[in-house]
C-alpha cells in the first residue's frame, strides 16, 4: 500500500527513524486499538476525548450522541487530530535518562463530516466490526429511532504517521559496566472471562464473537 | 479532598451521572495511567501526542527533548488538554445500540510552564516514581548534560473531570427476552516476565522496583 505524503504536520521530528508513513503500518496500529483520542479546538481551547471508532480504508468513523460536544464540534468541519497509542512495555536502562517505553502510536489529521442517514447503518457496522468482529450478526440491529439518536462522523485521512519503538535499552557506552539491571518489562493485554449479565433471562452460551476475540489476543 | 469547580469546559454533558469532579477520583484515574494524551493547538491545527507523565498534587509534569514540537509549543503557555483513559472492558448488550465500554478517563485543562533548571531533577523524580516506583534509587542519576537536554513542563490543573462507566449492559425492556447473550468482557493489564538486556555484562537479579510493579498489577 502507498505512503502518506510527509509534510511539516505529520513528520516525526524526534527520533525520525521511529517514524512510519506507509498505510500498512498506520492501518495496523489503528486496527489494533479499541479507542482513539480525538483532539479538536473550541474557542482556542483544545479538547481531547477518548472514543470508540472504526476504520474502512482511509476513512475513520466515530459515533456519538447527536448532542455531544465532540459531535457538535466536529460536524462543523474543523481540523481534527486522532491519536491511538499502544504501550507495549517499559524500557529500563542503566541511566534514568535512557529509560523509555516501547509503544506504537498513530497520529491522524483530517476533517470530519456527518454521515448521511442512508449510510449510517453501514458506518455503524464498520465500528462494530472493528471492536467485536461478528457481533453485528448476533445482536438486534439498530431501529430507526436509535439511528436517529446517533450521529456518525467520517474523517478521511489527509495526513498521518505512526511512531514505533521496540527493543531493549540503549545506554551510554561507559554505563554498561554499572551494576544496574537493564531490560524490558512487557505489557500484555489480556481478556478476562466473559461475565454474563446478571439480568439475563436464559442460560445462553458465550457467543462466537467473544470466543474469537479471546482466541485472538 | 476538594472538588474542581464545574464549568462549561469540564462538565460531563453526555450521561452526567458518570461525571466526577473530586480530586480523589481524578487523581486515582491519573495515577493508574502510564501515558497521557496531550492536546495543543498550532496554527488552528490540534495535535494529540502520547507521552509519559507524573503527578504531584495538582501539578502534572511532562518531559521531552528540548526541541520537540510538543515542548516548544507548550512552553509558550498555550491552553492544553491532557487526557488519560483506561478501557476496562467491552459491554455487550442485546441490541447493538446499547453496546458500550467500561472505562475510566480523566480530562485535565491548564497551561504549562517550563520547570527552571534547579527544579528539574525533582520533577524528573516525580515522573520516574509515577512510572516505576523505586527505580530512581536503582539507576544512574541524570548528569548535567542530560538535564540540559531535557525540558520539563509543569501544568497546574485549572479544571478537570473524570468520567467512569462500570457494570453490565442496560437494554430496552422489550429486548431482555431476545435470545442474545449479553454481558461484559473484562480487559486486564498484565505484565510479562522481565526480559534482561541482551547486552548486559553481569548476571544481575531483577530489581526490587520491577518485582514490586509485578506484584501490584
Short mmCIF file of C-alpha atoms in Angstrom, two decimals:
data_model
loop_
_atom_site.label_atom_id
_atom_site.label_comp_id
_atom_site.label_asym_id
_atom_site.label_seq_id
_atom_site.Cartn_x
_atom_site.Cartn_y
_atom_site.Cartn_z
CA UNK A 1 0.00 0.00 0.00
CA UNK A 2 1.08 3.56 -0.60
CA UNK A 3 2.54 6.12 1.77
CA UNK A 4 1.04 9.28 3.18
CA UNK A 5 2.97 12.29 1.99
CA UNK A 6 5.38 13.77 4.52
CA UNK A 7 4.71 17.35 5.49
CA UNK A 8 5.50 19.59 8.42
CA UNK A 9 2.29 18.44 10.09
CA UNK A 10 2.87 14.69 10.15
CA UNK A 11 6.66 14.39 10.14
CA UNK A 12 8.12 12.65 13.19
CA UNK A 13 10.81 15.08 14.31
CA UNK A 14 12.13 13.40 17.43
CA UNK A 15 13.96 10.13 16.63
CA UNK A 16 12.96 10.20 12.92
CA UNK A 17 13.86 6.52 12.41
CA UNK A 18 10.85 5.61 14.54
CA UNK A 19 8.53 7.36 12.08
CA UNK A 20 6.42 5.44 9.55
CA UNK A 21 4.30 6.87 6.75
CA UNK A 22 3.06 3.76 4.94
CA UNK A 23 -0.59 2.81 5.09
CA UNK A 24 0.17 -0.81 6.03
CA UNK A 25 1.86 0.21 9.29
CA UNK A 26 -0.57 3.01 10.12
CA UNK A 27 -3.61 0.81 9.48
CA UNK A 28 -2.14 -1.95 11.68
CA UNK A 29 -1.64 0.43 14.59
CA UNK A 30 -5.16 1.82 14.19
CA UNK A 31 -6.83 -1.56 13.80
CA UNK A 32 -5.23 -3.00 16.93
CA UNK A 33 -6.69 -0.18 19.07
CA UNK A 34 -10.04 -0.10 20.83
CA UNK A 35 -10.17 3.60 21.46
CA UNK A 36 -8.84 6.73 19.87
CA UNK A 37 -8.16 10.10 21.44
CA UNK A 38 -9.85 12.78 19.37
CA UNK A 39 -8.45 16.30 19.51
CA UNK A 40 -10.39 19.38 18.40
CA UNK A 41 -10.49 23.06 19.24
CA UNK A 42 -13.37 25.13 20.61
CA UNK A 43 -12.67 28.86 21.13
CA UNK A 44 -8.88 28.26 21.15
CA UNK A 45 -9.25 25.58 23.85
CA UNK A 46 -8.13 22.08 22.79
CA UNK A 47 -10.22 19.12 23.89
CA UNK A 48 -9.01 15.51 23.84
CA UNK A 49 -11.83 12.99 24.11
CA UNK A 50 -11.48 9.19 24.14
CA UNK A 51 -13.89 7.36 21.89
CA UNK A 52 -14.55 4.08 20.14
CA UNK A 53 -14.01 4.07 16.38
CA UNK A 54 -13.79 2.01 13.22
CA UNK A 55 -11.76 2.22 10.01
CA UNK A 56 -12.53 1.42 6.39
CA UNK A 57 -9.64 2.23 4.08
CA UNK A 58 -8.66 5.85 4.68
CA UNK A 59 -11.95 6.58 6.45
CA UNK A 60 -12.22 6.72 10.23
CA UNK A 61 -15.73 6.53 11.68
CA UNK A 62 -16.67 7.98 15.06
CA UNK A 63 -20.11 7.89 16.60
CA UNK A 64 -21.81 9.62 19.45
CA UNK A 65 -24.99 11.13 20.72
CA UNK A 66 -26.18 13.86 18.39
CA UNK A 67 -25.93 16.41 21.21
CA UNK A 68 -22.42 15.60 22.42
CA UNK A 69 -19.81 18.37 22.34
CA UNK A 70 -17.45 16.25 20.25
CA UNK A 71 -20.07 15.55 17.60
CA UNK A 72 -21.38 19.11 17.54
CA UNK A 73 -17.86 20.48 17.17
CA UNK A 74 -16.57 18.01 14.60
CA UNK A 75 -19.63 18.15 12.35
CA UNK A 76 -18.72 21.75 11.58
CA UNK A 77 -15.73 20.53 9.58
CA UNK A 78 -13.00 21.77 11.91
CA UNK A 79 -9.42 20.40 11.88
CA UNK A 80 -9.17 17.19 13.89
CA UNK A 81 -6.28 15.09 15.19
CA UNK A 82 -6.97 11.47 16.09
CA UNK A 83 -4.31 9.55 18.00
CA UNK A 84 -4.15 5.91 19.06
CA UNK A 85 -1.41 4.51 21.27
CA UNK A 86 -0.39 1.07 22.46
CA UNK A 87 2.11 0.83 25.31
CA UNK A 88 3.98 -2.43 24.81
CA UNK A 89 6.43 -2.22 27.67
CA UNK A 90 8.64 -0.19 29.92
CA UNK A 91 12.32 0.02 28.99
CA UNK A 92 14.68 0.17 31.95
CA UNK A 93 18.16 1.47 31.22
CA UNK A 94 21.20 1.75 33.47
CA UNK A 95 20.80 5.54 33.48
CA UNK A 96 17.49 7.20 34.30
CA UNK A 97 17.97 9.40 31.23
CA UNK A 98 17.70 6.44 28.85
CA UNK A 99 14.58 4.93 30.39
CA UNK A 100 11.85 4.73 27.80
CA UNK A 101 8.72 2.90 26.75
CA UNK A 102 8.06 0.56 23.87
CA UNK A 103 4.99 1.77 22.06
CA UNK A 104 3.11 2.01 18.78
CA UNK A 105 1.20 5.16 18.06
CA UNK A 106 -0.58 6.65 15.05
CA UNK A 107 -1.45 10.30 14.61
CA UNK A 108 -4.10 11.13 12.00
CA UNK A 109 -5.12 14.52 10.61
CA UNK A 110 -8.25 15.42 8.72
CA UNK A 111 -11.66 16.99 8.94
CA UNK A 112 -14.85 15.10 9.69
CA UNK A 113 -18.28 15.27 8.14
CA UNK A 114 -21.61 13.85 9.14
CA UNK A 115 -22.55 10.56 7.55
CA UNK A 116 -25.95 10.90 5.82
CA UNK A 117 -28.90 8.90 7.17
CA UNK A 118 -28.85 6.27 4.47
CA UNK A 119 -25.17 5.43 5.09
CA UNK A 120 -25.39 5.37 8.89
CA UNK A 121 -26.07 1.67 9.31
CA UNK A 122 -23.11 0.65 7.14
CA UNK A 123 -20.87 3.03 9.08
CA UNK A 124 -22.03 1.63 12.43
CA UNK A 125 -21.21 -1.85 11.15
CA UNK A 126 -17.64 -0.69 10.46
CA UNK A 127 -17.33 0.44 14.09
CA UNK A 128 -18.95 -2.73 15.42
CA UNK A 129 -16.74 -4.97 13.26
CA UNK A 130 -13.69 -3.08 14.46
CA UNK A 131 -14.48 -3.66 18.12
CA UNK A 132 -16.02 -7.14 18.11
CA UNK A 133 -15.89 -8.84 14.72
CA UNK A 134 -19.06 -10.86 14.16
CA UNK A 135 -21.14 -9.16 16.83
CA UNK A 136 -23.21 -7.35 14.21
CA UNK A 137 -24.82 -10.66 13.20
CA UNK A 138 -25.61 -11.71 16.77
CA UNK A 139 -27.39 -8.72 18.32
CA UNK A 140 -30.53 -6.75 17.50
CA UNK A 141 -29.87 -4.24 14.72
CA UNK A 142 -30.44 -0.52 15.31
CA UNK A 143 -34.00 0.65 14.72
CA UNK A 144 -35.00 3.95 13.13
CA UNK A 145 -35.19 5.83 16.44
CA UNK A 146 -31.78 4.58 17.54
CA UNK A 147 -30.21 5.52 14.22
CA UNK A 148 -31.72 8.97 14.55
CA UNK A 149 -30.27 9.47 18.05
CA UNK A 150 -26.79 8.59 16.84
CA UNK A 151 -24.57 10.84 14.81
CA UNK A 152 -21.76 9.31 12.85
CA UNK A 153 -18.77 11.20 11.59
CA UNK A 154 -16.49 10.17 8.77
CA UNK A 155 -12.97 11.53 8.74
CA UNK A 156 -10.94 10.80 5.62
CA UNK A 157 -7.26 10.72 6.50
CA UNK A 158 -5.49 13.71 4.94
CA UNK A 159 -2.16 13.15 6.59
CA UNK A 160 -0.82 10.59 9.05
CA UNK A 161 2.19 9.00 10.62
CA UNK A 162 2.99 6.20 13.01
CA UNK A 163 5.77 6.11 15.58
CA UNK A 164 7.06 2.85 16.93
CA UNK A 165 9.70 1.92 19.48
CA UNK A 166 10.72 -1.67 20.05
CA UNK A 167 13.63 -3.45 21.68
CA UNK A 168 15.84 -3.00 24.69
CA UNK A 169 17.55 -0.04 26.31
CA UNK A 170 20.38 1.94 24.73
CA UNK A 171 22.81 3.25 27.33
CA UNK A 172 25.88 5.42 27.19
CA UNK A 173 28.94 3.23 26.50
CA UNK A 174 30.50 3.88 29.90
CA UNK A 175 27.31 2.89 31.74
CA UNK A 176 27.29 -0.76 30.64
CA UNK A 177 29.69 -1.59 33.47
CA UNK A 178 27.37 -0.21 36.16
CA UNK A 179 25.79 -2.83 38.42
CA UNK A 180 22.28 -1.79 37.34
CA UNK A 181 19.75 -4.25 35.91
CA UNK A 182 18.52 -3.19 32.47
CA UNK A 183 15.89 -4.68 30.24
CA UNK A 184 12.24 -4.56 29.28
CA UNK A 185 9.06 -5.20 31.25
CA UNK A 186 6.47 -6.17 28.61
CA UNK A 187 2.81 -5.19 28.86
CA UNK A 188 0.25 -7.66 27.67
CA UNK A 189 -3.43 -7.03 27.01
CA UNK A 190 -5.48 -9.89 28.41
CA UNK A 191 -9.18 -10.57 28.34
CA UNK A 192 -10.78 -11.87 31.49
CA UNK A 193 -13.52 -14.49 31.45
CA UNK A 194 -16.76 -13.18 29.96
CA UNK A 195 -19.23 -12.17 32.71
CA UNK A 196 -22.85 -12.83 31.83
CA UNK A 197 -25.35 -10.02 32.54
CA UNK A 198 -26.97 -10.59 35.94
CA UNK A 199 -30.32 -9.74 34.36
CA UNK A 200 -30.04 -12.48 31.73
CA UNK A 201 -33.30 -14.42 31.45
CA UNK A 202 -31.97 -17.52 29.72
CA UNK A 203 -28.76 -19.51 30.03
CA UNK A 204 -27.17 -18.72 26.67
CA UNK A 205 -23.67 -19.81 25.67
CA UNK A 206 -20.89 -17.24 25.30
CA UNK A 207 -21.26 -16.16 21.66
CA UNK A 208 -18.93 -16.91 18.79
CA UNK A 209 -17.77 -13.27 18.55
CA UNK A 210 -16.49 -13.29 22.14
CA UNK A 211 -14.84 -16.70 21.80
CA UNK A 212 -13.00 -15.49 18.69
CA UNK A 213 -11.91 -12.29 20.42
CA UNK A 214 -10.48 -14.32 23.27
CA UNK A 215 -8.52 -16.52 20.89
CA UNK A 216 -7.11 -13.55 19.03
CA UNK A 217 -5.36 -11.79 21.93
CA UNK B 1 -10.07 16.18 49.11
CA UNK B 2 -11.87 19.03 47.45
CA UNK B 3 -13.64 19.22 44.10
CA UNK B 4 -12.72 21.04 40.94
CA UNK B 5 -15.29 23.68 40.13
CA UNK B 6 -17.76 22.76 37.41
CA UNK B 7 -17.73 25.00 34.39
CA UNK B 8 -18.75 24.73 30.77
CA UNK B 9 -15.27 23.47 29.94
CA UNK B 10 -15.09 20.46 32.26
CA UNK B 11 -18.73 19.48 32.72
CA UNK B 12 -19.59 15.97 31.52
CA UNK B 13 -22.61 16.60 29.32
CA UNK B 14 -23.37 13.13 28.00
CA UNK B 15 -24.56 10.77 30.80
CA UNK B 16 -23.85 13.31 33.58
CA UNK B 17 -24.04 10.68 36.32
CA UNK B 18 -20.76 9.26 35.01
CA UNK B 19 -19.02 12.57 35.69
CA UNK B 20 -16.75 13.10 38.72
CA UNK B 21 -15.17 16.34 39.88
CA UNK B 22 -13.47 15.35 43.11
CA UNK B 23 -9.71 15.26 43.34
CA UNK B 24 -9.65 11.78 44.90
CA UNK B 25 -11.27 10.20 41.84
CA UNK B 26 -9.41 12.30 39.29
CA UNK B 27 -6.04 11.62 40.94
CA UNK B 28 -6.77 7.88 41.04
CA UNK B 29 -7.53 7.77 37.33
CA UNK B 30 -4.38 9.78 36.54
CA UNK B 31 -2.11 7.79 38.80
CA UNK B 32 -3.17 4.44 37.35
CA UNK B 33 -2.16 5.55 33.84
CA UNK B 34 1.22 5.17 32.18
CA UNK B 35 0.67 7.61 29.39
CA UNK B 36 -1.38 10.71 28.78
CA UNK B 37 -2.59 12.16 25.51
CA UNK B 38 -1.62 15.82 25.37
CA UNK B 39 -3.67 18.13 23.15
CA UNK B 40 -2.46 21.53 21.99
CA UNK B 41 -3.04 23.83 19.04
CA UNK B 42 -0.54 25.12 16.48
CA UNK B 43 -1.94 27.49 13.81
CA UNK B 44 -5.51 26.27 14.45
CA UNK B 45 -4.44 22.63 13.98
CA UNK B 46 -4.91 20.42 17.05
CA UNK B 47 -2.18 17.90 17.86
CA UNK B 48 -2.67 14.95 20.23
CA UNK B 49 0.61 13.44 21.37
CA UNK B 50 1.02 10.46 23.73
CA UNK B 51 3.58 10.94 26.45
CA UNK B 52 4.76 9.67 29.81
CA UNK B 53 3.97 11.88 32.79
CA UNK B 54 3.94 12.24 36.56
CA UNK B 55 1.69 13.97 39.08
CA UNK B 56 2.35 15.77 42.35
CA UNK B 57 -0.80 17.26 43.86
CA UNK B 58 -2.44 19.42 41.21
CA UNK B 59 0.76 19.54 39.15
CA UNK B 60 1.26 17.36 36.09
CA UNK B 61 4.83 17.00 34.83
CA UNK B 62 5.70 16.20 31.22
CA UNK B 63 9.18 15.85 29.83
CA UNK B 64 10.70 15.72 26.42
CA UNK B 65 13.59 16.73 24.27
CA UNK B 66 14.05 20.49 24.31
CA UNK B 67 13.49 20.64 20.55
CA UNK B 68 10.31 18.57 20.35
CA UNK B 69 7.19 20.19 18.88
CA UNK B 70 5.17 19.42 21.98
CA UNK B 71 7.69 21.05 24.32
CA UNK B 72 8.27 24.04 22.07
CA UNK B 73 4.53 24.63 21.75
CA UNK B 74 3.58 24.09 25.38
CA UNK B 75 6.39 26.19 26.85
CA UNK B 76 4.71 29.23 25.27
CA UNK B 77 1.90 28.93 27.79
CA UNK B 78 -0.85 27.90 25.38
CA UNK B 79 -4.08 26.16 26.52
CA UNK B 80 -3.54 22.42 26.97
CA UNK B 81 -5.85 19.46 27.44
CA UNK B 82 -4.40 16.28 28.93
CA UNK B 83 -6.48 13.11 28.82
CA UNK B 84 -5.84 9.66 30.25
CA UNK B 85 -8.08 6.70 29.58
CA UNK B 86 -8.32 3.13 30.85
CA UNK B 87 -10.50 0.70 28.94
CA UNK B 88 -11.72 -1.84 31.49
CA UNK B 89 -13.96 -3.95 29.30
CA UNK B 90 -16.39 -4.24 26.44
CA UNK B 91 -20.08 -4.23 27.30
CA UNK B 92 -22.21 -6.42 25.06
CA UNK B 93 -25.92 -5.67 25.07
CA UNK B 94 -28.81 -7.46 23.35
CA UNK B 95 -29.15 -4.51 20.97
CA UNK B 96 -26.19 -3.09 19.06
CA UNK B 97 -27.30 0.38 20.14
CA UNK B 98 -26.62 -0.33 23.81
CA UNK B 99 -23.17 -1.82 23.32
CA UNK B 100 -20.63 0.18 25.27
CA UNK B 101 -17.29 0.06 27.01
CA UNK B 102 -16.38 0.20 30.66
CA UNK B 103 -13.75 2.85 31.12
CA UNK B 104 -12.19 5.43 33.40
CA UNK B 105 -10.99 8.67 31.88
CA UNK B 106 -9.76 11.99 33.19
CA UNK B 107 -9.67 15.23 31.21
CA UNK B 108 -7.42 17.99 32.54
CA UNK B 109 -7.20 21.63 31.45
CA UNK B 110 -4.45 24.11 32.15
CA UNK B 111 -1.42 25.85 30.77
CA UNK B 112 2.12 24.58 31.14
CA UNK B 113 5.32 26.35 32.01
CA UNK B 114 8.95 25.30 31.87
CA UNK B 115 10.43 23.99 35.09
CA UNK B 116 13.54 26.00 35.98
CA UNK B 117 16.92 24.21 35.95
CA UNK B 118 17.20 23.87 39.70
CA UNK B 119 13.80 22.12 39.99
CA UNK B 120 14.31 19.76 37.05
CA UNK B 121 15.74 16.84 38.97
CA UNK B 122 12.90 16.81 41.49
CA UNK B 123 10.36 16.97 38.65
CA UNK B 124 12.02 14.06 36.84
CA UNK B 125 11.82 12.05 40.04
CA UNK B 126 8.05 12.66 40.12
CA UNK B 127 7.77 11.20 36.60
CA UNK B 128 10.08 8.29 37.42
CA UNK B 129 8.22 7.49 40.65
CA UNK B 130 4.93 7.57 38.76
CA UNK B 131 6.09 5.02 36.20
CA UNK B 132 8.29 2.70 38.25
CA UNK B 133 8.26 3.48 41.97
CA UNK B 134 11.71 2.94 43.45
CA UNK B 135 13.60 2.98 40.16
CA UNK B 136 15.09 6.39 40.94
CA UNK B 137 17.23 4.81 43.66
CA UNK B 138 18.48 1.96 41.46
CA UNK B 139 19.72 3.64 38.27
CA UNK B 140 22.33 6.26 37.49
CA UNK B 141 21.00 9.77 38.15
CA UNK B 142 20.86 12.33 35.34
CA UNK B 143 24.07 14.30 34.83
CA UNK B 144 24.28 17.98 33.96
CA UNK B 145 24.31 17.39 30.19
CA UNK B 146 21.32 15.08 30.35
CA UNK B 147 19.36 17.54 32.45
CA UNK B 148 20.16 20.26 29.96
CA UNK B 149 18.90 18.18 27.01
CA UNK B 150 15.58 17.56 28.75
CA UNK B 151 12.82 20.11 29.09
CA UNK B 152 10.25 19.60 31.77
CA UNK B 153 6.86 21.21 31.79
CA UNK B 154 4.64 21.73 34.79
CA UNK B 155 0.93 22.08 34.22
CA UNK B 156 -1.12 23.05 37.24
CA UNK B 157 -4.63 21.70 36.88
CA UNK B 158 -7.07 24.61 36.37
CA UNK B 159 -10.10 22.48 35.65
CA UNK B 160 -10.72 18.75 35.42
CA UNK B 161 -13.26 15.98 35.37
CA UNK B 162 -13.30 12.21 35.30
CA UNK B 163 -15.82 10.01 33.53
CA UNK B 164 -16.34 6.43 34.59
CA UNK B 165 -18.57 3.64 33.36
CA UNK B 166 -18.80 0.34 35.22
CA UNK B 167 -21.17 -2.60 35.26
CA UNK B 168 -23.22 -4.56 32.80
CA UNK B 169 -25.36 -3.65 29.81
CA UNK B 170 -28.64 -1.72 30.02
CA UNK B 171 -31.08 -2.83 27.34
CA UNK B 172 -34.53 -1.70 26.32
CA UNK B 173 -37.14 -3.55 28.43
CA UNK B 174 -38.55 -5.46 25.47
CA UNK B 175 -35.11 -6.72 24.42
CA UNK B 176 -34.44 -8.81 27.55
CA UNK B 177 -36.42 -11.66 26.02
CA UNK B 178 -34.24 -11.83 22.92
CA UNK B 179 -32.02 -14.91 22.65
CA UNK B 180 -28.88 -12.76 22.60
CA UNK B 181 -26.00 -13.23 25.07
CA UNK B 182 -25.26 -10.05 27.00
CA UNK B 183 -22.54 -9.27 29.48
CA UNK B 184 -19.06 -7.88 29.90
CA UNK B 185 -15.69 -8.95 28.54
CA UNK B 186 -13.15 -7.52 31.01
CA UNK B 187 -9.75 -6.23 29.95
CA UNK B 188 -6.83 -6.84 32.24
CA UNK B 189 -3.40 -5.22 32.11
CA UNK B 190 -0.75 -7.84 32.64
CA UNK B 191 3.00 -7.60 32.87
CA UNK B 192 5.04 -10.23 31.09
CA UNK B 193 8.24 -11.65 32.54
CA UNK B 194 11.04 -9.08 32.67
CA UNK B 195 13.45 -9.52 29.74
CA UNK B 196 17.06 -8.76 30.59
CA UNK B 197 19.00 -6.58 28.13
CA UNK B 198 20.94 -8.80 25.72
CA UNK B 199 23.96 -6.52 26.18
CA UNK B 200 24.03 -6.99 29.96
CA UNK B 201 27.59 -7.66 31.15
CA UNK B 202 26.77 -9.21 34.51
CA UNK B 203 24.05 -11.55 35.73
CA UNK B 204 22.11 -9.18 37.97
CA UNK B 205 18.83 -10.08 39.67
CA UNK B 206 15.57 -8.46 38.56
CA UNK B 207 15.44 -5.31 40.71
CA UNK B 208 13.09 -4.56 43.58
CA UNK B 209 11.23 -1.89 41.59
CA UNK B 210 10.25 -4.38 38.89
CA UNK B 211 9.30 -7.09 41.37
CA UNK B 212 7.03 -4.61 43.19
CA UNK B 213 5.44 -3.46 39.94
CA UNK B 214 4.66 -7.05 39.07
CA UNK B 215 3.02 -7.64 42.41
CA UNK B 216 0.92 -4.51 42.14
CA UNK B 217 -0.93 -5.30 38.91
#
